[in-house]
């Protein structure tokens, strides 16, 4: 089965072609530099950028996959949640393509696509045709070509195991129990800010540019995570919910009372390491606790913050200690991309989930059940 997938829920315009679980092409045009000027995503600008970039990105995805529109068996797009004006661009365009090709259309829940992305793995194999080009996380705006490595990405659902999954990014922080493929239940989510938002907002307080998560990750590598003691909200709470706005506020007051710290480069590195340690500890402890309570043997993690090296390391250590299998989404697939949308759409069609109506609407506030 060959599927064209489109993702425009936030600030990445992405198109991918997947076939029988393999990612034939995955193009991501990131708007990150455009929005950096404003310190966050500006919805109206995001929508205009999607309008400008979608067709070139989709054309490139088809060309790199060596697929003609007539060879497509289905078209998929993110239906929600996300910024309404941004979602509309990709969703309506994908419906129009499906309509003109008379092929099934699949509207995908963005978080559900993240949820199954850890089952997509990279393998290095000899090139027989141009590689699937996955742009690096936070890639250049308009940078529709990724590296020229021989990495190939394919979903391996034969290895699927029930799992407890952490989905952690700029707009969402969720713990989900996945009992079988396409059968999952949300255990908890953030009651205020998402973890990525906490990285971005505390980074902004330190004068780092948007999105600050990758920069905090980089600076924290040379910082002392025990230099400053920031709160770990809801760490010992019995629920699987998260809260990060209190941590952000505590950093705000701490910097207000100690503004000189920001003049010292090592202090900034220590601040980054200490903030990161607080966020990562909450994420790791709560994920492992949820897995133990649900007698899970497997933990998975996905979403932009899963690029974070401390989170990857600490999840690995904790899962090893508990004897859990850990599957982390490939870094290239942690941030928003259409490949995960296409892979999930294919699984749904294979599992006989009915196609989405061609006159269905976007669902900006769609909550994962
Ligand atoms: O999944 P994503 O691309 O978009 C959303 O759906 O939100 O995630 C973007 C988020 C941003 O908040 C960004 O700061 C964060 O992921 N992020 C990181 C890292 N790379 C991206 N946070 C911490 N460490 C990183 N290395
Ligand atoms: Zn996302």
GROMACS .gro file of C-alpha atoms in nm, residues 41-342:
model
  302
   41UNK     CA    1   0.459   3.022   1.699
   42UNK     CA    2   0.240   3.292   1.538
   43UNK     CA    3  -0.065   3.101   1.402
   44UNK     CA    4  -0.142   3.336   1.112
   45UNK     CA    5   0.220   3.332   0.993
   46UNK     CA    6   0.233   2.953   1.029
   47UNK     CA    7  -0.074   2.915   0.806
   48UNK     CA    8   0.068   3.143   0.537
   49UNK     CA    9   0.397   2.955   0.542
   50UNK     CA   10   0.215   2.621   0.510
   51UNK     CA   11   0.024   2.758   0.210
   52UNK     CA   12   0.348   2.863   0.046
   53UNK     CA   13   0.543   2.546   0.123
   54UNK     CA   14   0.293   2.263   0.106
   55UNK     CA   15   0.290   2.199  -0.268
   56UNK     CA   16   0.671   2.216  -0.313
   57UNK     CA   17   0.715   1.989  -0.009
   58UNK     CA   18   0.454   1.737  -0.131
   59UNK     CA   19   0.600   1.740  -0.484
   60UNK     CA   20   0.948   1.676  -0.344
   61UNK     CA   21   0.819   1.391  -0.128
   62UNK     CA   22   0.660   1.224  -0.433
   63UNK     CA   23   0.967   1.281  -0.651
   64UNK     CA   24   1.210   1.146  -0.391
   65UNK     CA   25   0.991   0.842  -0.339
   66UNK     CA   26   0.974   0.788  -0.717
   67UNK     CA   27   0.596   0.773  -0.689
   68UNK     CA   28   0.341   0.924  -0.929
   69UNK     CA   29   0.011   1.051  -0.782
   70UNK     CA   30  -0.172   0.778  -0.976
   71UNK     CA   31   0.022   0.511  -0.784
   72UNK     CA   32  -0.113   0.626  -0.447
   73UNK     CA   33  -0.358   0.395  -0.268
   74UNK     CA   34  -0.460   0.648   0.000
   75UNK     CA   35  -0.396   0.999   0.130
   76UNK     CA   36  -0.361   1.091   0.499
   77UNK     CA   37  -0.333   1.413   0.696
   78UNK     CA   38  -0.327   1.535   1.053
   79UNK     CA   39  -0.686   1.617   1.155
   80UNK     CA   40  -0.602   1.752   1.502
   81UNK     CA   41  -0.515   1.867   1.755
   82UNK     CA   42  -0.325   2.177   1.649
   83UNK     CA   43  -0.353   2.537   1.535
   84UNK     CA   44  -0.681   2.564   1.339
   85UNK     CA   45  -0.549   2.776   1.053
   86UNK     CA   46  -0.239   2.557   1.021
   87UNK     CA   47  -0.432   2.228   1.030
   88UNK     CA   48  -0.676   2.353   0.765
   89UNK     CA   49  -0.406   2.394   0.501
   90UNK     CA   50  -0.276   2.036   0.505
   91UNK     CA   51  -0.606   1.868   0.587
   92UNK     CA   52  -0.810   2.031   0.312
   93UNK     CA   53  -0.532   1.989   0.056
   94UNK     CA   54  -0.506   1.617   0.138
   95UNK     CA   55  -0.883   1.573   0.111
   96UNK     CA   56  -0.874   1.743  -0.231
   97UNK     CA   57  -0.598   1.507  -0.350
   98UNK     CA   58  -0.791   1.202  -0.224
   99UNK     CA   59  -1.106   1.332  -0.395
  100UNK     CA   60  -0.935   1.388  -0.727
  101UNK     CA   61  -0.764   1.046  -0.717
  102UNK     CA   62  -1.081   0.875  -0.586
  103UNK     CA   63  -0.877   0.713  -0.309
  104UNK     CA   64  -0.951   0.670   0.063
  105UNK     CA   65  -0.863   0.957   0.294
  106UNK     CA   66  -0.745   0.906   0.653
  107UNK     CA   67  -0.759   1.187   0.913
  108UNK     CA   68  -0.505   1.118   1.186
  109UNK     CA   69  -0.481   1.224   1.551
  110UNK     CA   70  -0.139   1.389   1.587
  111UNK     CA   71  -0.065   1.242   1.932
  112UNK     CA   72  -0.170   0.895   1.820
  113UNK     CA   73   0.086   0.921   1.540
  114UNK     CA   74   0.357   1.013   1.795
  115UNK     CA   75   0.236   0.722   2.011
  116UNK     CA   76   0.322   0.460   1.749
  117UNK     CA   77   0.635   0.635   1.613
  118UNK     CA   78   0.875   0.441   1.842
  119UNK     CA   79   0.796   0.131   1.631
  120UNK     CA   80   0.962   0.297   1.332
  121UNK     CA   81   1.331   0.214   1.329
  122UNK     CA   82   1.628   0.314   1.119
  123UNK     CA   83   1.847   0.059   0.949
  124UNK     CA   84   2.159   0.122   0.748
  125UNK     CA   85   2.157  -0.064   0.419
  126UNK     CA   86   2.325  -0.029   0.080
  127UNK     CA   87   2.157   0.232  -0.137
  128UNK     CA   88   1.966   0.100  -0.434
  129UNK     CA   89   1.786   0.430  -0.490
  130UNK     CA   90   1.798   0.781  -0.338
  131UNK     CA   91   1.760   0.763   0.041
  132UNK     CA   92   1.452   0.858   0.237
  133UNK     CA   93   1.556   1.207   0.337
  134UNK     CA   94   1.455   1.290   0.688
  135UNK     CA   95   1.537   1.647   0.773
  136UNK     CA   96   1.717   1.674   1.108
  137UNK     CA   97   1.508   1.789   1.407
  138UNK     CA   98   1.469   2.167   1.396
  139UNK     CA   99   1.601   2.165   1.039
  140UNK     CA  100   1.642   2.478   0.833
  141UNK     CA  101   1.331   2.659   0.724
  142UNK     CA  102   1.269   2.560   0.366
  143UNK     CA  103   1.537   2.295   0.400
  144UNK     CA  104   1.354   2.019   0.227
  145UNK     CA  105   1.654   1.792   0.182
  146UNK     CA  106   1.801   1.595   0.468
  147UNK     CA  107   2.132   1.413   0.487
  148UNK     CA  108   2.260   1.175   0.223
  149UNK     CA  109   2.314   0.880   0.452
  150UNK     CA  110   2.195   0.532   0.371
  151UNK     CA  111   1.956   0.527   0.666
  152UNK     CA  112   1.625   0.365   0.581
  153UNK     CA  113   1.324   0.394   0.809
  154UNK     CA  114   1.061   0.126   0.845
  155UNK     CA  115   0.789   0.038   1.094
  156UNK     CA  116   0.827  -0.297   1.265
  157UNK     CA  117   0.494  -0.384   1.421
  158UNK     CA  118   0.589  -0.752   1.431
  159UNK     CA  119   0.795  -0.653   1.737
  160UNK     CA  120   0.497  -0.477   1.896
  161UNK     CA  121   0.448  -0.527   2.270
  162UNK     CA  122   0.195  -0.372   2.508
  163UNK     CA  123   0.360  -0.065   2.656
  164UNK     CA  124   0.338   0.249   2.863
  165UNK     CA  125   0.420   0.542   2.642
  166UNK     CA  126   0.543   0.893   2.719
  167UNK     CA  127   0.449   1.151   2.456
  168UNK     CA  128   0.634   1.467   2.535
  169UNK     CA  129   0.664   1.775   2.319
  170UNK     CA  130   0.599   2.148   2.293
  171UNK     CA  131   0.222   2.116   2.304
  172UNK     CA  132   0.162   1.791   2.489
  173UNK     CA  133   0.281   1.572   2.775
  174UNK     CA  134   0.092   1.245   2.802
  175UNK     CA  135   0.127   0.902   2.958
  176UNK     CA  136  -0.062   0.639   2.761
  177UNK     CA  137  -0.124   0.270   2.823
  178UNK     CA  138  -0.110   0.084   2.490
  179UNK     CA  139  -0.272  -0.254   2.544
  180UNK     CA  140  -0.254  -0.369   2.185
  181UNK     CA  141  -0.201  -0.204   1.851
  182UNK     CA  142  -0.452   0.082   1.803
  183UNK     CA  143  -0.598   0.007   2.147
  184UNK     CA  144  -0.481   0.259   2.403
  185UNK     CA  145  -0.597   0.463   2.700
  186UNK     CA  146  -0.458   0.791   2.832
  187UNK     CA  147  -0.336   0.751   3.192
  188UNK     CA  148  -0.246   1.113   3.255
  189UNK     CA  149  -0.153   1.441   3.094
  190UNK     CA  150  -0.033   1.786   3.188
  191UNK     CA  151  -0.275   2.001   3.383
  192UNK     CA  152  -0.105   2.320   3.259
  193UNK     CA  153   0.215   2.362   3.050
  194UNK     CA  154   0.373   2.085   2.843
  195UNK     CA  155   0.730   1.981   2.923
  196UNK     CA  156   0.861   2.129   2.597
  197UNK     CA  157   0.684   2.453   2.677
  198UNK     CA  158   0.865   2.453   3.013
  199UNK     CA  159   1.201   2.413   2.834
  200UNK     CA  160   1.108   2.692   2.591
  201UNK     CA  161   0.969   2.937   2.849
  202UNK     CA  162   1.245   2.893   3.109
  203UNK     CA  163   1.497   2.923   2.824
  204UNK     CA  164   1.334   3.250   2.720
  205UNK     CA  165   1.371   3.376   3.080
  206UNK     CA  166   1.745   3.301   3.046
  207UNK     CA  167   1.760   3.490   2.717
  208UNK     CA  168   1.782   3.181   2.491
  209UNK     CA  169   1.609   3.192   2.155
  210UNK     CA  170   1.296   2.994   2.066
  211UNK     CA  171   1.267   2.697   2.081
  212UNK     CA  172   1.505   2.677   2.377
  213UNK     CA  173   1.483   2.299   2.438
  214UNK     CA  174   1.772   2.200   2.208
  215UNK     CA  175   1.991   2.484   2.342
  216UNK     CA  176   1.922   2.392   2.705
  217UNK     CA  177   2.012   2.031   2.616
  218UNK     CA  178   2.343   2.151   2.466
  219UNK     CA  179   2.437   2.390   2.750
  220UNK     CA  180   2.331   2.142   3.019
  221UNK     CA  181   2.593   1.892   2.900
  222UNK     CA  182   2.858   2.114   3.065
  223UNK     CA  183   2.650   2.220   3.364
  224UNK     CA  184   2.595   2.084   3.712
  225UNK     CA  185   2.242   1.944   3.749
  226UNK     CA  186   2.265   1.979   4.129
  227UNK     CA  187   2.377   2.344   4.128
  228UNK     CA  188   2.024   2.477   4.182
  229UNK     CA  189   1.731   2.297   4.339
  230UNK     CA  190   1.413   2.356   4.139
  231UNK     CA  191   1.078   2.195   4.226
  232UNK     CA  192   0.967   1.861   4.077
  233UNK     CA  193   0.590   1.926   4.046
  234UNK     CA  194   0.355   1.631   4.107
  235UNK     CA  195   0.655   1.396   4.139
  236UNK     CA  196   0.502   1.217   4.437
  237UNK     CA  197   0.141   1.262   4.333
  238UNK     CA  198  -0.047   0.935   4.292
  239UNK     CA  199  -0.192   1.040   3.955
  240UNK     CA  200  -0.019   1.010   3.618
  241UNK     CA  201  -0.073   1.381   3.556
  242UNK     CA  202   0.202   1.637   3.508
  243UNK     CA  203   0.232   2.007   3.590
  244UNK     CA  204   0.516   2.230   3.473
  245UNK     CA  205   0.391   2.585   3.520
  246UNK     CA  206   0.504   2.595   3.887
  247UNK     CA  207   0.857   2.504   3.784
  248UNK     CA  208   0.855   2.782   3.526
  249UNK     CA  209   0.730   3.032   3.788
  250UNK     CA  210   0.994   2.922   4.036
  251UNK     CA  211   1.266   2.981   3.772
  252UNK     CA  212   1.113   3.321   3.698
  253UNK     CA  213   1.129   3.432   4.065
  254UNK     CA  214   1.473   3.282   4.113
  255UNK     CA  215   1.611   3.480   3.818
  256UNK     CA  216   1.430   3.795   3.933
  257UNK     CA  217   1.608   3.764   4.270
  258UNK     CA  218   1.943   3.659   4.123
  259UNK     CA  219   1.975   3.845   3.791
  260UNK     CA  220   2.356   3.851   3.801
  261UNK     CA  221   2.369   3.473   3.749
  262UNK     CA  222   2.287   3.527   3.382
  263UNK     CA  223   2.612   3.725   3.332
  264UNK     CA  224   2.818   3.417   3.410
  265UNK     CA  225   2.834   3.158   3.130
  266UNK     CA  226   2.901   2.868   3.370
  267UNK     CA  227   2.605   2.971   3.587
  268UNK     CA  228   2.382   2.965   3.277
  269UNK     CA  229   2.506   2.613   3.199
  270UNK     CA  230   2.435   2.511   3.561
  271UNK     CA  231   2.089   2.667   3.542
  272UNK     CA  232   2.017   2.476   3.220
  273UNK     CA  233   2.137   2.149   3.373
  274UNK     CA  234   1.934   2.206   3.691
  275UNK     CA  235   1.611   2.296   3.510
  276UNK     CA  236   1.657   2.003   3.273
  277UNK     CA  237   1.722   1.769   3.568
  278UNK     CA  238   1.393   1.876   3.731
  279UNK     CA  239   1.190   1.820   3.412
  280UNK     CA  240   1.362   1.491   3.324
  281UNK     CA  241   1.331   1.347   3.676
  282UNK     CA  242   0.955   1.407   3.679
  283UNK     CA  243   0.914   1.253   3.333
  284UNK     CA  244   1.127   0.945   3.406
  285UNK     CA  245   0.999   0.869   3.757
  286UNK     CA  246   0.634   0.904   3.657
  287UNK     CA  247   0.674   0.700   3.338
  288UNK     CA  248   0.847   0.412   3.518
  289UNK     CA  249   0.596   0.423   3.804
  290UNK     CA  250   0.305   0.404   3.558
  291UNK     CA  251   0.470   0.111   3.378
  292UNK     CA  252   0.520  -0.077   3.706
  293UNK     CA  253   0.163  -0.012   3.821
  294UNK     CA  254   0.028  -0.142   3.491
  295UNK     CA  255   0.263  -0.441   3.497
  296UNK     CA  256   0.410  -0.327   3.167
  297UNK     CA  257   0.733  -0.478   3.037
  298UNK     CA  258   0.788  -0.217   2.771
  299UNK     CA  259   0.822   0.162   2.780
  300UNK     CA  260   0.819   0.386   2.472
  301UNK     CA  261   0.877   0.760   2.430
  302UNK     CA  262   0.818   1.007   2.147
  303UNK     CA  263   0.766   1.375   2.067
  304UNK     CA  264   1.013   1.663   2.036
  305UNK     CA  265   1.144   1.651   2.395
  306UNK     CA  266   1.242   1.286   2.340
  307UNK     CA  267   1.538   1.432   2.144
  308UNK     CA  268   1.672   1.542   2.483
  309UNK     CA  269   1.989   1.349   2.563
  310UNK     CA  270   1.941   1.349   2.942
  311UNK     CA  271   1.587   1.216   2.903
  312UNK     CA  272   1.705   0.941   2.666
  313UNK     CA  273   1.993   0.846   2.901
  314UNK     CA  274   1.786   0.852   3.220
  315UNK     CA  275   1.498   0.656   3.068
  316UNK     CA  276   1.749   0.398   2.952
  317UNK     CA  277   1.906   0.367   3.297
  318UNK     CA  278   1.570   0.346   3.474
  319UNK     CA  279   1.427   0.090   3.230
  320UNK     CA  280   1.740  -0.124   3.253
  321UNK     CA  281   1.712  -0.119   3.633
  322UNK     CA  282   1.348  -0.233   3.616
  323UNK     CA  283   1.407  -0.489   3.343
  324UNK     CA  284   1.181  -0.304   3.096
  325UNK     CA  285   1.235  -0.294   2.723
  326UNK     CA  286   1.272   0.068   2.609
  327UNK     CA  287   1.186   0.194   2.262
  328UNK     CA  288   1.267   0.557   2.195
  329UNK     CA  289   1.146   0.719   1.873
  330UNK     CA  290   1.436   0.786   1.635
  331UNK     CA  291   1.551   1.146   1.690
  332UNK     CA  292   1.459   1.240   1.332
  333UNK     CA  293   1.103   1.124   1.402
  334UNK     CA  294   1.061   1.284   1.747
  335UNK     CA  295   0.977   1.629   1.615
  336UNK     CA  296   0.671   1.675   1.396
  337UNK     CA  297   0.677   1.489   1.066
  338UNK     CA  298   0.436   1.342   0.812
  339UNK     CA  299   0.607   1.001   0.805
  340UNK     CA  300   0.451   0.903   1.138
  341UNK     CA  301   0.112   1.019   1.005
  342UNK     CA  302   0.150   0.794   0.699
   0.00000   0.00000   0.00000
